[in-house]
PDB file of C-alpha atoms in Angstrom:
ATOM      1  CA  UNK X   1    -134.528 165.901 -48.302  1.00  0.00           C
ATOM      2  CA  UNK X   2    -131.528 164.364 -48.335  1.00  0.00           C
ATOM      3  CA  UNK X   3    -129.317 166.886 -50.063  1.00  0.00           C
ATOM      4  CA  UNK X   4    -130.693 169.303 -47.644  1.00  0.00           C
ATOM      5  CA  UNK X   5    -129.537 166.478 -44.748  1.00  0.00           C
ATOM      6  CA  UNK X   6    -126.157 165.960 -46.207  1.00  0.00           C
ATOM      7  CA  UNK X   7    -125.701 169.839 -46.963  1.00  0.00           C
ATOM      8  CA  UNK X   8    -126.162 170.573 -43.086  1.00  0.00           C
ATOM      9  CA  UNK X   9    -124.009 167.866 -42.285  1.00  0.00           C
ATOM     10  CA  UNK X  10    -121.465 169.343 -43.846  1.00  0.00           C
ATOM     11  CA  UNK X  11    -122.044 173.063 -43.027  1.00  0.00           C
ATOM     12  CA  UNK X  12    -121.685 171.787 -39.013  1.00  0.00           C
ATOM     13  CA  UNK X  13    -118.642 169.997 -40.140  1.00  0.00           C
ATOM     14  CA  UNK X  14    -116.649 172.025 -41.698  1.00  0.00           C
ATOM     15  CA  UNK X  15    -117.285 174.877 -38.652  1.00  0.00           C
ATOM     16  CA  UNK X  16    -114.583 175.958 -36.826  1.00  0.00           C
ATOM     17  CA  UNK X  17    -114.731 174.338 -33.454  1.00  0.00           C
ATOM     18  CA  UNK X  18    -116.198 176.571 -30.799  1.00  0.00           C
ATOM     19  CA  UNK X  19    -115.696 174.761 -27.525  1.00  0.00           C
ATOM     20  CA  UNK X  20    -112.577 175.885 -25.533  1.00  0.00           C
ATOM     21  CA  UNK X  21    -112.512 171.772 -24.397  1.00  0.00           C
ATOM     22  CA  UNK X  22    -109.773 171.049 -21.394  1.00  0.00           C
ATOM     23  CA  UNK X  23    -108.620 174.414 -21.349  1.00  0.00           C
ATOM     24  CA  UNK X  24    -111.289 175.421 -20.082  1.00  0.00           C
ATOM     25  CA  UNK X  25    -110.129 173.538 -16.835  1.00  0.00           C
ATOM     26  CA  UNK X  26    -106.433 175.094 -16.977  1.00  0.00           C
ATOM     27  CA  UNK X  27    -107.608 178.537 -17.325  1.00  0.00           C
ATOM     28  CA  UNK X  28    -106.018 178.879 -20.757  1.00  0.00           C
ATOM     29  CA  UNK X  29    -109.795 178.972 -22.408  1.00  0.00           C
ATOM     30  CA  UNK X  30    -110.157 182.177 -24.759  1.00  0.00           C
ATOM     31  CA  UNK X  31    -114.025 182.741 -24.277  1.00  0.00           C
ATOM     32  CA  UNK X  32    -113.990 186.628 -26.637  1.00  0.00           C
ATOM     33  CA  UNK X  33    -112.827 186.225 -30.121  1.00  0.00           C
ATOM     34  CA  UNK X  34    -113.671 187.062 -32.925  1.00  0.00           C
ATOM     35  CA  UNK X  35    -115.886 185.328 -35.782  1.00  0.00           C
ATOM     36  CA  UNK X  36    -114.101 184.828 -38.988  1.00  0.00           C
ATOM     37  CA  UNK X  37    -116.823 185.575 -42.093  1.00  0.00           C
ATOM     38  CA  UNK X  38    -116.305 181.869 -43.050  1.00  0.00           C
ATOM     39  CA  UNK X  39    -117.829 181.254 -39.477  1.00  0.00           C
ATOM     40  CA  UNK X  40    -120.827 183.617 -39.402  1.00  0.00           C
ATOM     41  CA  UNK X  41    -121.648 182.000 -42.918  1.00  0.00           C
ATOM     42  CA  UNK X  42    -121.241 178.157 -41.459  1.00  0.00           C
ATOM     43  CA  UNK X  43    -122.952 178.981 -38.726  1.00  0.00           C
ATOM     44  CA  UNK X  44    -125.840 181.175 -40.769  1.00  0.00           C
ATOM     45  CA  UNK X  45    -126.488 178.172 -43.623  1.00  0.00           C
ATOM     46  CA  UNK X  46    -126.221 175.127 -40.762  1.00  0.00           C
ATOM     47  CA  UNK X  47    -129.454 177.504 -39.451  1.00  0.00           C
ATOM     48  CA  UNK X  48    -130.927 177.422 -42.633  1.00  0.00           C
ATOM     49  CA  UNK X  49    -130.370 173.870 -43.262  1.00  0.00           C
ATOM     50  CA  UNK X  50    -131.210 172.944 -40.110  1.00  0.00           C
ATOM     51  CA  UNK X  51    -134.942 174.342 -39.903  1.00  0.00           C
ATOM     52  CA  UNK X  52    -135.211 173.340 -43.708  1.00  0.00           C
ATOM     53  CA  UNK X  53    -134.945 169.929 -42.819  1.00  0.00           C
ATOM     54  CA  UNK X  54    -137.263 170.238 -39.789  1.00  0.00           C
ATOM     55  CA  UNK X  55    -140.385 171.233 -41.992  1.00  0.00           C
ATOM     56  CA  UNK X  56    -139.029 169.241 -44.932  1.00  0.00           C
ATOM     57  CA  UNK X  57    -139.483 166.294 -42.278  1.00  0.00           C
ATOM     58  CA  UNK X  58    -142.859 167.303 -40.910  1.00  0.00           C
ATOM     59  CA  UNK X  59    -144.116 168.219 -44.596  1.00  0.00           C
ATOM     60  CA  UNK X  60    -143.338 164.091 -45.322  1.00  0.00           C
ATOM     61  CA  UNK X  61    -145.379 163.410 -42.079  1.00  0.00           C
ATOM     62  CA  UNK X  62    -148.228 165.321 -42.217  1.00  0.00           C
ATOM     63  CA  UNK X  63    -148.786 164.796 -45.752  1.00  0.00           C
ATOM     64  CA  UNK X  64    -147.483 160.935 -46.356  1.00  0.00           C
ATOM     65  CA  UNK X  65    -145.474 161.683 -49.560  1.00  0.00           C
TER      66      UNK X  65
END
């Protein structure tokens, strides 16, 4: 559980970030652009990770390992 905690740790880390942050406020915000594959694959294995830890976490619960 905690390989799969530190593996989406990093996958969210190492994402590029998203947000257009105080641009947003100047109007210089680019909104369309496109997704690198590095990005979609981040993005698709944080998913993974994510939900994997979710019923790796309810599996300890429910079952008192």
């Amino acid at each position: 559980m905690a390989l799969v905690a530190i593996g989406d740790i990093l996958a969210i880390l190492f994402m590029e970030p998203k947000g257009s942050g105080l641009g947003a406020i100047s109007g210089s915000a680019t909104v369309f652009h496109s997704r690198k594959p590095k990005d979609a694959l981040l993005d698709r294995l944080a998913v993974v990770l994510s939900i994997a830890f979710v019923v790796l976490s309810l599996a300890l619960v429910v079952f008192k390992f």
